[in-house]
Tab-separated table of C-alpha atoms and ligand atoms in Angstrom:
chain	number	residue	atom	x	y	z
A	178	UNK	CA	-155.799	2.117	-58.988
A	179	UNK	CA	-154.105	0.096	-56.095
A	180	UNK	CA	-155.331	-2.871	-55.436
A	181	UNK	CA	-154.739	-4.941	-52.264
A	182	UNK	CA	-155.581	-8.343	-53.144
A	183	UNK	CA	-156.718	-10.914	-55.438
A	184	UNK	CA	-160.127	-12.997	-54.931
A	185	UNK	CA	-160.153	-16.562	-56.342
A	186	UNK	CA	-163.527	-18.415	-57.051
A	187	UNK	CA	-163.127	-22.292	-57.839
A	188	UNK	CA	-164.432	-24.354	-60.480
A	189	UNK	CA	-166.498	-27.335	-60.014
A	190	UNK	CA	-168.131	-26.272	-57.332
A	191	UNK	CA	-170.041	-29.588	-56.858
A	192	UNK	CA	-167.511	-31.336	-55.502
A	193	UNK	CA	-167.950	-32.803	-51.981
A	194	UNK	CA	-166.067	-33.933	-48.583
A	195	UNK	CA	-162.338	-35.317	-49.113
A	196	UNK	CA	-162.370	-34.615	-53.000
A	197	UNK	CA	-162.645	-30.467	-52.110
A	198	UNK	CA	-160.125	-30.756	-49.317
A	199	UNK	CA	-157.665	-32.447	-51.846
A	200	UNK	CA	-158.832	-29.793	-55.006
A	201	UNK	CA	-158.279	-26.980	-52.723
A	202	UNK	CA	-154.448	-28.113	-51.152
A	203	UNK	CA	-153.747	-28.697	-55.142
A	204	UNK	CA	-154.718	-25.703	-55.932
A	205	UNK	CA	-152.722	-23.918	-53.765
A	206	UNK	CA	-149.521	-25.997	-54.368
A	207	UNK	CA	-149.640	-24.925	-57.931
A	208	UNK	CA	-150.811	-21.298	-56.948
A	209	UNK	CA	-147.900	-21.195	-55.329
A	210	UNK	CA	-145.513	-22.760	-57.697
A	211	UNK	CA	-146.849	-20.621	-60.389
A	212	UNK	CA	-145.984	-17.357	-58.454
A	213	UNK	CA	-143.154	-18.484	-55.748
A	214	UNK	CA	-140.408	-15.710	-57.665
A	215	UNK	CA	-142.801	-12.975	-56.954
A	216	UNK	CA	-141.560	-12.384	-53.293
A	217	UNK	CA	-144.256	-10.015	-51.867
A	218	UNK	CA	-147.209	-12.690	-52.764
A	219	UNK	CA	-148.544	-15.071	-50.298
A	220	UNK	CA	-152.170	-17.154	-50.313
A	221	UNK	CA	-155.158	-17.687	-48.233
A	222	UNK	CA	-156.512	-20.306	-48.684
A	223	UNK	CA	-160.670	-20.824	-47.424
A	224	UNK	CA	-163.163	-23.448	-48.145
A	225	UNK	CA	-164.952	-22.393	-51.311
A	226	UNK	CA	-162.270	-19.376	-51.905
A	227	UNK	CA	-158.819	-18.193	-51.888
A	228	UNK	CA	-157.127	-14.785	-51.613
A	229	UNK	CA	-153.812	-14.218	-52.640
A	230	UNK	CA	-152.735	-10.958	-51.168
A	231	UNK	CA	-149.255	-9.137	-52.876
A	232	UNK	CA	-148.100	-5.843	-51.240
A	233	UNK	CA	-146.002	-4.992	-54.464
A	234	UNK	CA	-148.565	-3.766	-57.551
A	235	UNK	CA	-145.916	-5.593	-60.230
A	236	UNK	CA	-146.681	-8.627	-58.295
A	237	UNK	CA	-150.006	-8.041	-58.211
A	238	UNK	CA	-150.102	-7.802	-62.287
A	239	UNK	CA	-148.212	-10.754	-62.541
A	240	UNK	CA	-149.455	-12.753	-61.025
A	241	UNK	CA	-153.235	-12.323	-62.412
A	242	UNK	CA	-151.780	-13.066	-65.182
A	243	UNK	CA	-150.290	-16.412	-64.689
A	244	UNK	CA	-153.899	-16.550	-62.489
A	245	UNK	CA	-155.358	-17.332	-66.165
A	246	UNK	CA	-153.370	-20.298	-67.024
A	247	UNK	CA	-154.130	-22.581	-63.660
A	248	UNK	CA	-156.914	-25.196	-64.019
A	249	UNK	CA	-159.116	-25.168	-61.253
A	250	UNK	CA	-159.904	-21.363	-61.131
A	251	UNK	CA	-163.267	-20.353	-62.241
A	252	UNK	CA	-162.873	-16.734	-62.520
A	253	UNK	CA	-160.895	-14.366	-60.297
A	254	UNK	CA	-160.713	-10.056	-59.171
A	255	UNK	CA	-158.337	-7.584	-58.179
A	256	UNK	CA	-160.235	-6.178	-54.909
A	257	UNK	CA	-159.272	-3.058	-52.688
A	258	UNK	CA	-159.267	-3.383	-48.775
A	259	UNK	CA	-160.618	-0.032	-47.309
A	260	UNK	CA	-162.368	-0.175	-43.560
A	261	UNK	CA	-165.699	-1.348	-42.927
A	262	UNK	CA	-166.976	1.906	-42.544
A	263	UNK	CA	-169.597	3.769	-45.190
A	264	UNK	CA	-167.315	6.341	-45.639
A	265	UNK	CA	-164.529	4.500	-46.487
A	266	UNK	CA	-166.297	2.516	-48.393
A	267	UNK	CA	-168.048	5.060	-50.580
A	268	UNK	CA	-164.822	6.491	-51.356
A	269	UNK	CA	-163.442	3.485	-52.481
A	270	UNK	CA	-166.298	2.958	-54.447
A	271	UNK	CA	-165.436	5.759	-56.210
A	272	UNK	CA	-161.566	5.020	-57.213
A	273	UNK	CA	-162.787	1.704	-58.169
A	274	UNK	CA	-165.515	3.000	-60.657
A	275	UNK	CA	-163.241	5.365	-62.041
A	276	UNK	CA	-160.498	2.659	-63.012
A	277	UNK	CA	-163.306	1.788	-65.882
A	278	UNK	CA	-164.350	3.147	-68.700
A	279	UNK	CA	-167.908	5.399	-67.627
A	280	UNK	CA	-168.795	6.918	-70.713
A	281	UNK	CA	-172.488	5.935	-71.847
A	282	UNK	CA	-171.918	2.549	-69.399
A	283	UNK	CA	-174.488	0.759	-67.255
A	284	UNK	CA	-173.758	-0.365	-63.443
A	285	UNK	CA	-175.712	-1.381	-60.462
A	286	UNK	CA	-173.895	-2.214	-56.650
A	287	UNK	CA	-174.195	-5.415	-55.113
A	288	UNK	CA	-173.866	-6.051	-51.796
A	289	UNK	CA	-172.869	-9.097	-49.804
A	290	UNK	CA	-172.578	-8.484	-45.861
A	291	UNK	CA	-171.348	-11.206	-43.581
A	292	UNK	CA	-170.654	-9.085	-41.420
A	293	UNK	CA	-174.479	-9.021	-39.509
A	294	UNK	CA	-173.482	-6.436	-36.830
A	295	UNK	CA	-172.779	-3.899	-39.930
A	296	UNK	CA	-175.219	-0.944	-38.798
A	297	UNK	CA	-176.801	-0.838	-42.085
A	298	UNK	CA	-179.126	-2.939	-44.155
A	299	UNK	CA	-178.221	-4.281	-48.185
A	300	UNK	CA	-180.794	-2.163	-49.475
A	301	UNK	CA	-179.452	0.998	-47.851
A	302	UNK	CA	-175.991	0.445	-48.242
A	303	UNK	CA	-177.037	-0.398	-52.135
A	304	UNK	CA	-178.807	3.227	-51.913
A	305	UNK	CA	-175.741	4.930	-50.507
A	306	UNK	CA	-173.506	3.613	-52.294
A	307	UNK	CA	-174.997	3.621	-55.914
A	308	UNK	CA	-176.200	7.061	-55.075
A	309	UNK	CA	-173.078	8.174	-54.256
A	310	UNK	CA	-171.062	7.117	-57.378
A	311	UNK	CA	-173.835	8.756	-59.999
A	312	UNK	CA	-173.292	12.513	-58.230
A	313	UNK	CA	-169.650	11.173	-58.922
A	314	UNK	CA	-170.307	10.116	-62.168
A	315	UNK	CA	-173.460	11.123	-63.750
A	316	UNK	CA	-172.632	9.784	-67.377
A	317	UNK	CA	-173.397	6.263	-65.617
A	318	UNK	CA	-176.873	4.690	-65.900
A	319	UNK	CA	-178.000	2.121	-63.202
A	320	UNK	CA	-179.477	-0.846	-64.882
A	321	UNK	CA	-180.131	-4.374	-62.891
A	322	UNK	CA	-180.245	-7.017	-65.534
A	323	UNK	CA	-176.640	-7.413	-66.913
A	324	UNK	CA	-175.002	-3.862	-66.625
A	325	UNK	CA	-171.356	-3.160	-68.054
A	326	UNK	CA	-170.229	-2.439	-65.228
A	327	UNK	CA	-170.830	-4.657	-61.305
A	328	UNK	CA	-169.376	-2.724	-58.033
A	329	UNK	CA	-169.448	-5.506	-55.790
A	330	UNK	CA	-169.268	-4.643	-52.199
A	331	UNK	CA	-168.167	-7.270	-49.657
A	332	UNK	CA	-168.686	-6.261	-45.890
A	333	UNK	CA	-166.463	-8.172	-43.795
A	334	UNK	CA	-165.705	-8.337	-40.082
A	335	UNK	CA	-162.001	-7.718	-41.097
A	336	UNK	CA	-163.057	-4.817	-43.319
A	337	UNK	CA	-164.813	-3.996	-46.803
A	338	UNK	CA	-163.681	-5.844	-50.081
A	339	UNK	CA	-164.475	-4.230	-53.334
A	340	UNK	CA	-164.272	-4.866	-56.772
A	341	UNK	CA	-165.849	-4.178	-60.332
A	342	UNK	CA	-163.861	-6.670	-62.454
A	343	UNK	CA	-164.348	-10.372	-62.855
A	344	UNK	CA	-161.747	-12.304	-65.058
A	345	UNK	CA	-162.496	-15.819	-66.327
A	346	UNK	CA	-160.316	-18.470	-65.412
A	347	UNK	CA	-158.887	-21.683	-67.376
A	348	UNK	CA	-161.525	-24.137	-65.111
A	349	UNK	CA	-161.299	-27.441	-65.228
A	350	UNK	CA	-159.320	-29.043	-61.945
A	351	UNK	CA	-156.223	-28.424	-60.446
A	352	UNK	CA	-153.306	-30.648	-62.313
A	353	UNK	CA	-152.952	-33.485	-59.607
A	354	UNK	CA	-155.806	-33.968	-58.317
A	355	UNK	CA	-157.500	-36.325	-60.552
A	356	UNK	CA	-153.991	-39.140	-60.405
A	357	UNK	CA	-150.878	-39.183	-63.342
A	358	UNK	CA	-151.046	-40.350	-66.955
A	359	UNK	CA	-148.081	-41.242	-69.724
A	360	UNK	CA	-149.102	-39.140	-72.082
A	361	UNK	CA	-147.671	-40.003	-76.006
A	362	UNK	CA	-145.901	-37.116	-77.246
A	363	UNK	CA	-145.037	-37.134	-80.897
A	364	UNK	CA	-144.421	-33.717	-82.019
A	365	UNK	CA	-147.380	-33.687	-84.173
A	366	UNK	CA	-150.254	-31.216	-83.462
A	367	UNK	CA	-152.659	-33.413	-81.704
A	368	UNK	CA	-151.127	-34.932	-78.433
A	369	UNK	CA	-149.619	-31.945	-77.004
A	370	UNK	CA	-153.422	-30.748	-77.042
A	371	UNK	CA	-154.726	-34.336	-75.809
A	372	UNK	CA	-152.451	-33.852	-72.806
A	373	UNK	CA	-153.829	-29.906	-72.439
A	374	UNK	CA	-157.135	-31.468	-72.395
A	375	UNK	CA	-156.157	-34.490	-69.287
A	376	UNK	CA	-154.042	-31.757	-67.577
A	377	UNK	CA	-157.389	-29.463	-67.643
A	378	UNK	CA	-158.958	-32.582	-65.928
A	379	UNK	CA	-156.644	-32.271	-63.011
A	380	UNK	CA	-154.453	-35.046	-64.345
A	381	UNK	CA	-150.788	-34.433	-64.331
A	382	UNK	CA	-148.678	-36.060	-67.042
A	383	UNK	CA	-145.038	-37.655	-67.708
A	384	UNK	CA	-144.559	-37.554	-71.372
A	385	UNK	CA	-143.034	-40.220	-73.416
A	386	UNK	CA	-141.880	-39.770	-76.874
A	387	UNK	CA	-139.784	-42.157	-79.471
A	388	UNK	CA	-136.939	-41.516	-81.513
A	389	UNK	CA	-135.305	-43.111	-84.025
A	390	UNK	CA	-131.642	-41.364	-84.434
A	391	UNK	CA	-130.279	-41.085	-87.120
A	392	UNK	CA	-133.811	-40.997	-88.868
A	393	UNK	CA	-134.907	-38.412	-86.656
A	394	UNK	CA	-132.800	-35.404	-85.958
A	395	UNK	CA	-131.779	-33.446	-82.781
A	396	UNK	CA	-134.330	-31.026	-84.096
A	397	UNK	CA	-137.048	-33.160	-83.737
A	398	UNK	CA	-135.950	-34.065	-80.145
A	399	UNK	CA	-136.093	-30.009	-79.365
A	400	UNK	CA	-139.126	-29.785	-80.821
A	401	UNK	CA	-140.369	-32.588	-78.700
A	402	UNK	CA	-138.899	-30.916	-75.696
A	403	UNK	CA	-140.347	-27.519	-76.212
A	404	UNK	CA	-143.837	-28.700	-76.263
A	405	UNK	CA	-143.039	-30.354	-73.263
A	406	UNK	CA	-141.955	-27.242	-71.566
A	407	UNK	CA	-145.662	-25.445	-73.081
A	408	UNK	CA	-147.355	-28.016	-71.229
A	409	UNK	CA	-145.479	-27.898	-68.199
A	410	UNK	CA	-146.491	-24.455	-67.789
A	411	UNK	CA	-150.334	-25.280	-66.948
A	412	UNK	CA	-149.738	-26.386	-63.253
A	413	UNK	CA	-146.995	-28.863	-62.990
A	414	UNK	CA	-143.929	-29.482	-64.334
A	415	UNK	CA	-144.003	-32.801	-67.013
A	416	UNK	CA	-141.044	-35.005	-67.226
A	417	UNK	CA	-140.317	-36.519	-70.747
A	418	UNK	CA	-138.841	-39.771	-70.941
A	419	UNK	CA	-137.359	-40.329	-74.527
A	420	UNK	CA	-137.283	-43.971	-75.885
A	421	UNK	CA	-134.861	-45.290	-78.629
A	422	UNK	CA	-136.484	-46.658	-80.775
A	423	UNK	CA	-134.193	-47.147	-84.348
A	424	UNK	CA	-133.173	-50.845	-83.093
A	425	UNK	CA	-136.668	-52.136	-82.692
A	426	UNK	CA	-138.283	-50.356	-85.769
A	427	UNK	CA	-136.038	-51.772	-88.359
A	428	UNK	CA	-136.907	-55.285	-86.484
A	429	UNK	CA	-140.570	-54.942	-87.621
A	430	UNK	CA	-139.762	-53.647	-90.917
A	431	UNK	CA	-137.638	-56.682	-91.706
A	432	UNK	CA	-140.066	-58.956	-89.498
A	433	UNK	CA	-143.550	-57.741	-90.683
A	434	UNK	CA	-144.851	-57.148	-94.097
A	435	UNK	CA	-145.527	-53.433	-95.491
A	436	UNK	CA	-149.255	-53.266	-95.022
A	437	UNK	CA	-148.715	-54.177	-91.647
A	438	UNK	CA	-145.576	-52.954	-89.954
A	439	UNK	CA	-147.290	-49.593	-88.918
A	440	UNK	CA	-149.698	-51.868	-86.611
A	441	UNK	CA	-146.862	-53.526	-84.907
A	442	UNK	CA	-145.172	-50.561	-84.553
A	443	UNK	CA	-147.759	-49.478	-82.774
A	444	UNK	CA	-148.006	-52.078	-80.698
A	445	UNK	CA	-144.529	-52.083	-79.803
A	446	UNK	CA	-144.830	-48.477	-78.973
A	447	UNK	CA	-147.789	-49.109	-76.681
A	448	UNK	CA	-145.700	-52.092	-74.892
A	449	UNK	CA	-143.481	-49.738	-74.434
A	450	UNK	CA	-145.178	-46.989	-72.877
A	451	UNK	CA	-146.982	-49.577	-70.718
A	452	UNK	CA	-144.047	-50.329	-68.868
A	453	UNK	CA	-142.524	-46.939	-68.235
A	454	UNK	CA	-145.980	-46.171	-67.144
A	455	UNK	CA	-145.638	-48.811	-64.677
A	456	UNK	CA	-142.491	-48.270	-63.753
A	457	UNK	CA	-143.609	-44.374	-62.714
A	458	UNK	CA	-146.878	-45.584	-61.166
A	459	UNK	CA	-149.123	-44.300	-63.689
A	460	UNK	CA	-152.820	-45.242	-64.209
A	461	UNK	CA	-153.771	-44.399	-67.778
A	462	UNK	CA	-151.670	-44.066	-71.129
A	463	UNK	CA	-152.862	-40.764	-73.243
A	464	UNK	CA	-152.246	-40.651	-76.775
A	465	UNK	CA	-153.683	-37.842	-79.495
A	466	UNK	CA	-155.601	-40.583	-81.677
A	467	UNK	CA	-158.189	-38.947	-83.464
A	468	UNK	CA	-160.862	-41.657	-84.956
A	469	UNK	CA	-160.509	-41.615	-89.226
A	470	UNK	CA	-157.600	-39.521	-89.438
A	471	UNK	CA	-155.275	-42.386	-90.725
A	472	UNK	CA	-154.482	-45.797	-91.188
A	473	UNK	CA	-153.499	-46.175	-87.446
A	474	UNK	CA	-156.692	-44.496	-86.297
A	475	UNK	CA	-159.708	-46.735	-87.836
A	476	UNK	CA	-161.731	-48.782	-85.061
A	477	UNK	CA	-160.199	-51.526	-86.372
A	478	UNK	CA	-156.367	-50.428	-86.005
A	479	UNK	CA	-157.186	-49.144	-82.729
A	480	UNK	CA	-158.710	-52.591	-81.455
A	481	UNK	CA	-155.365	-54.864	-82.991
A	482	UNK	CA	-152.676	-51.760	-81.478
A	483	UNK	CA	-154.634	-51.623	-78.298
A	484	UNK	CA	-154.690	-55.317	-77.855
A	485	UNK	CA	-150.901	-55.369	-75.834
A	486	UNK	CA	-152.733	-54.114	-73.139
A	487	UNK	CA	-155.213	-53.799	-70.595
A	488	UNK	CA	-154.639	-50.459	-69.242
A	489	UNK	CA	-156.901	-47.747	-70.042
A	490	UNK	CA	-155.977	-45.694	-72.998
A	491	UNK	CA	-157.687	-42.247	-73.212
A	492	UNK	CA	-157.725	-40.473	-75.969
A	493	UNK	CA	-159.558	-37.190	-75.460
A	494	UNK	CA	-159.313	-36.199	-79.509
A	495	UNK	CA	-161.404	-38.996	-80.663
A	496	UNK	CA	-164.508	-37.408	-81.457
A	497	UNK	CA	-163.191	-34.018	-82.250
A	498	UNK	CA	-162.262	-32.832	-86.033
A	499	UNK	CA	-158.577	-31.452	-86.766
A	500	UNK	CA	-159.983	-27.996	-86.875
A	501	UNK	CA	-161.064	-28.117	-83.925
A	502	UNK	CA	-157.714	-29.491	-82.804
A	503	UNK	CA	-155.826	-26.660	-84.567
A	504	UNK	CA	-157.750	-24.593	-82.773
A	505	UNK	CA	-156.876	-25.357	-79.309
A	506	UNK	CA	-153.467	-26.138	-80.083
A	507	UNK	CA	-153.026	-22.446	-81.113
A	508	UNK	CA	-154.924	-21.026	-77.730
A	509	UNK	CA	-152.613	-22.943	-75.471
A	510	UNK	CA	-149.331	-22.238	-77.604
A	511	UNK	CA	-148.256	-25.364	-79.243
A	512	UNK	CA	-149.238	-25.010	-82.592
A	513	UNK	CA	-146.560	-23.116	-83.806
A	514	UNK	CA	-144.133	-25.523	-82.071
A	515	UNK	CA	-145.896	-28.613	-83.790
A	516	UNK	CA	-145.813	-27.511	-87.289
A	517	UNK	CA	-141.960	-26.789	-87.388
A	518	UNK	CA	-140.974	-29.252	-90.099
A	519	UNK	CA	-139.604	-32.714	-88.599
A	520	UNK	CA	-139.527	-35.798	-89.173
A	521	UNK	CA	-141.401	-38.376	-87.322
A	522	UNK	CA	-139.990	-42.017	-86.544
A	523	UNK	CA	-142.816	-43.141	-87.525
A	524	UNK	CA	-143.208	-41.114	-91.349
A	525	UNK	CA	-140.033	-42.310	-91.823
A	526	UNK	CA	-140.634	-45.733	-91.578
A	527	UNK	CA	-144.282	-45.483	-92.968
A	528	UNK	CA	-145.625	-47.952	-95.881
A	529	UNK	CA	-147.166	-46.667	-98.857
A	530	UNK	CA	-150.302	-48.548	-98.071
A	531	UNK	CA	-150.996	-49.538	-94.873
A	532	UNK	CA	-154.124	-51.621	-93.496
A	533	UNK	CA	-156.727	-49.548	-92.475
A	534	UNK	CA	-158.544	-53.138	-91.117
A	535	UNK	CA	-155.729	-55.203	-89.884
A	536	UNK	CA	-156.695	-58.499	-89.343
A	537	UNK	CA	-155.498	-59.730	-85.701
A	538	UNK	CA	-154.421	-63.388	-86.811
A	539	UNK	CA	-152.114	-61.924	-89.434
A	540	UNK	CA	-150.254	-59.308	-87.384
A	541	UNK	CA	-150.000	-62.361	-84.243
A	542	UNK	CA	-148.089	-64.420	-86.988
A	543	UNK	CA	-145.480	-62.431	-88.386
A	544	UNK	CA	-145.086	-61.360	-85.208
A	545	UNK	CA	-144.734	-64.608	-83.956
A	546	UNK	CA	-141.117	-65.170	-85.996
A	547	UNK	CA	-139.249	-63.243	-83.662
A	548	UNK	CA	-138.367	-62.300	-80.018
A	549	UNK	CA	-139.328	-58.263	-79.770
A	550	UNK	CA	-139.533	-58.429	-76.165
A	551	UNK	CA	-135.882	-58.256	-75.312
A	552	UNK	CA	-135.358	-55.182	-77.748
A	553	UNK	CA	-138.777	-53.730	-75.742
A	554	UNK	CA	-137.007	-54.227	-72.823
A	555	UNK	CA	-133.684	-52.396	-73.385
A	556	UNK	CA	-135.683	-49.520	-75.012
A	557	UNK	CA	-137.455	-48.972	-71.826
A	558	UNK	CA	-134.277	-49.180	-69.760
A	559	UNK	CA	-132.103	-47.391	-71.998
A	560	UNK	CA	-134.310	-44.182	-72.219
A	561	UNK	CA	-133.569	-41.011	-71.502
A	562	UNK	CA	-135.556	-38.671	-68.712
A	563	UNK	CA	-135.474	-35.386	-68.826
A	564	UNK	CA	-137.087	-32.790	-66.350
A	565	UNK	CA	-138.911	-30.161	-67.878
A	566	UNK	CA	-139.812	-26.846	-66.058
A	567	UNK	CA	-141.622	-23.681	-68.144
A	568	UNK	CA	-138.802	-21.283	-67.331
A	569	UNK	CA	-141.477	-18.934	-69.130
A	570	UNK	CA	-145.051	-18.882	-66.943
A	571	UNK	CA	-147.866	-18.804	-69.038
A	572	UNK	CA	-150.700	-16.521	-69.469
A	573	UNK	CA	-153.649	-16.130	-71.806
A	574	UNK	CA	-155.064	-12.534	-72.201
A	575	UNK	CA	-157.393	-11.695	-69.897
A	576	UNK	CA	-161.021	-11.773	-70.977
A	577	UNK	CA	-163.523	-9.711	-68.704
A	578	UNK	CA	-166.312	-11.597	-68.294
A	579	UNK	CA	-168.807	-8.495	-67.102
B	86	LIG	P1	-149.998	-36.300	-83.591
B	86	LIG	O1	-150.346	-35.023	-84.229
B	86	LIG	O2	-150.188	-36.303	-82.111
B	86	LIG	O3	-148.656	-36.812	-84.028
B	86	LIG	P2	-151.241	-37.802	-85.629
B	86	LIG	O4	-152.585	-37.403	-86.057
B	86	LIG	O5	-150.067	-37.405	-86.421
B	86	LIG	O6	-151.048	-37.356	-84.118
B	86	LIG	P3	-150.200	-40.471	-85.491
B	86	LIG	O7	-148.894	-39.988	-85.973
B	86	LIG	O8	-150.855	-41.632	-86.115
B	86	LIG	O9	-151.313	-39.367	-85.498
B	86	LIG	O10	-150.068	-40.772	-83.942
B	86	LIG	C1	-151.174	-41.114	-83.145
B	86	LIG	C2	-150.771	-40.975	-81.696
B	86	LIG	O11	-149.724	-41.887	-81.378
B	86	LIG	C3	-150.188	-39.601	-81.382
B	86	LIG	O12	-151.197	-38.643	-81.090
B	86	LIG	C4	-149.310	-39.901	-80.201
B	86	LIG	O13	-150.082	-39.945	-79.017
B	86	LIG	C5	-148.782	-41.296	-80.536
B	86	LIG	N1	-147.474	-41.193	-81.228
B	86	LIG	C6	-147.234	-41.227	-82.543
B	86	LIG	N2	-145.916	-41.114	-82.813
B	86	LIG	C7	-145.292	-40.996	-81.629
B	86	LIG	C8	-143.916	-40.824	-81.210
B	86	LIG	N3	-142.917	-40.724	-82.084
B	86	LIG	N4	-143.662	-40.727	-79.896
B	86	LIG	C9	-144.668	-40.808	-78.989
B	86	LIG	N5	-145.952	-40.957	-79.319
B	86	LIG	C10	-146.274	-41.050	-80.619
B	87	LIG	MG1	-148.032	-37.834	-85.804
């Protein structure tokens, strides 16, 4: 089955005025970065659709599949082009039944005519047409209320569209069109997913992630890397910025009691990311907290780390279990990349029993000994940014939605 081009249907279809304009130019910015090596592809863009026409079939294939990884589509079909002409069109009709399975299958036609002048009316064409295919393939058994199989029929001035396949998108919004986040990247399972989850709200991400050499290896730096390059390939490419952090963490430990130190760390790590995120013009800091999980994570760590700052911390995991977690982290390929064994400047330093209620006046005084902010400081200028690109395009398997 040839088929000439690909039909795009957006998610959130609420949105209004400005905000649609801006979802659809996204959209097609990372249409087109997703598919800009396949050289016979181009796009159409229209208000509440797109088309993205490919005269090579390879192309075609590829690029539904990379289709399935870009937020902001809702569901998308291969169509076939014939001329706006009942003929032509029953013909069609019939290659493009026969590229499904028929045996023991239901179908009904629908029709949508924009075309006005067309000289005949939906329920005749539906007549003609459905008629047609069940002398064509009589093992078929018309049924209106959710058949296997849908022949849509869309009459056109510029010709007759047809297709019987939906495929469901990834939704959400296009990656930069809801602003730019510093994500917290540790290598763990949880933020790569908290950033899958922003990025699926049209946010697109830097990622910032802190090492503490010769604790942590090289290793953990390529792990840290290669989920970077998983995320990138949902829309748009993420740039990691990699903090040293050795320098500053033995500070606390020497500074800081046990039972405290992973607090301050924290809170050093949040300073931190607070000013790269400033320094890239980002509005929120992301981070894969997950409420109970540990220490760190009780309402009551959360409150003393989150003190250092004013700017919004999301943290998309809170609410949601670790299976759930796992879960996602093995649909959108980072799982396997997380659980490679590494260590974490963070376990490395870890106390045996840290506070799960840190009180705010304790962690203020030992703090309160020493000057962390010129150590903060040369962390954040002394990082290193690299620019990640998926070199590898993403794709989840195509689930038919009819
Ligand atoms: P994860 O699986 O994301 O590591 P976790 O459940 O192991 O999360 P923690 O290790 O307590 O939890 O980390 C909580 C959050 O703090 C992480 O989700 C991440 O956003 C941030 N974080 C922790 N360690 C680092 C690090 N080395 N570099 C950057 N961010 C970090
Ligand atoms: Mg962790």
């Amino acid at each position: 089955m040839e088929w000439n081009e690909i039909l795009i249907r957006y998610g959130e279809i609420s949105l209004k005025g400005r905000n649609r304009n801006v979802f659809v130019r996204k959209l097609k910015n990372n249409i087109h970065a997703a598919i800009r090596d396949l050289r016979t592809t181009r796009i159409n863009a229209e208000r509440d659709r797109m088309f993205l026409i490919a005269d090579d079939q390879d192309d075609m294939k590829n690029a539904m599949e990379r289709l399935s990884a870009i937020f902001g589509i809702q569901s998308f079909s291969p169509v076939a082009k014939c001329e706006a002409d009942l003929d032509a069109i029953k013909a069609k009709a019939l290659e493009v039944i026969g590229s499904d399975e028929t045996d023991g299958r239901t179908f009904k036609v629908e029709i949508k005519r924009a075309d006005k002048d067309f000289p005949y009316v939906t329920g005749e064409l539906q007549q003609e047409i459905g008629g047609h295919v069940l002398r064509h393939y009589p093992e078929l058994v018309v049924q209106m209320k959710k058949p296997d199989i849908i022949l849509l029929v869309d009459i056109r001035k510029e010709g007759a569209f047809l297709t019987s396949k939906v495929y469901k998108g990834a939704g959400g919004m296009p990656v930069g069109s809801n602003g730019h986040s510093l994500l917290m990247l540790s290598g763990g399972i949880d933020s790569p997913v908290a950033g899958f989850q922003l990025m699926k709200r049209g946010v697109s991400i830097d990622a910032i992630h802190f090492a503490s050499p010769p604790y942590t290896s090289e290793l953990a730096k390529r792990k840290v890397l290669d989920l970077t390059e998983q995320l990138s390939s949902f829309g748009a490419s993420v740039r990691l910025h990699i903090i040293p952090f050795t320098e500053l963490q033995q500070a606390v430990v020497q500074q800081v009691p046990d039972n405290l130190s992973m607090t301050t760390t924290r809170r050093m790590m949040l300073q931190i990311a607070d000013k790269v995120r400033e320094e890239i013009g980002a509005l929120a800091i992301v981070t894969g907290e997950s409420l109970g999980q540990v220490a760190s994570q009780t309402l009551e760590s959360l409150t003393a780390i989150n003190e250092v700052t004013t700017t919004p911390i999301l943290r998309p995991l809170i609410a949601m279990d670790k299976l759930e977690i796992i879960e996602i982290s093995q649909k959108i390929g980072t799982y396997d990349i997380s659980i490679r064994p590494f260590e974490d400047c963070c376990t490395i330093f870890t106390p045996s029993n840290p506070k799960t209620k840190p009180k705010l006046e304790k962690v203020h005084h030992y703090e309160s000994f020493f000057d962390f902010q010129p150590l903060i400081d040369e962390a954040v200028k002394n990082r290193t940014v690299i620019e990640a690109d998926s070199e590898e395009k993403n794709h989840y398997d195509f689930e038919d939605l009819l």
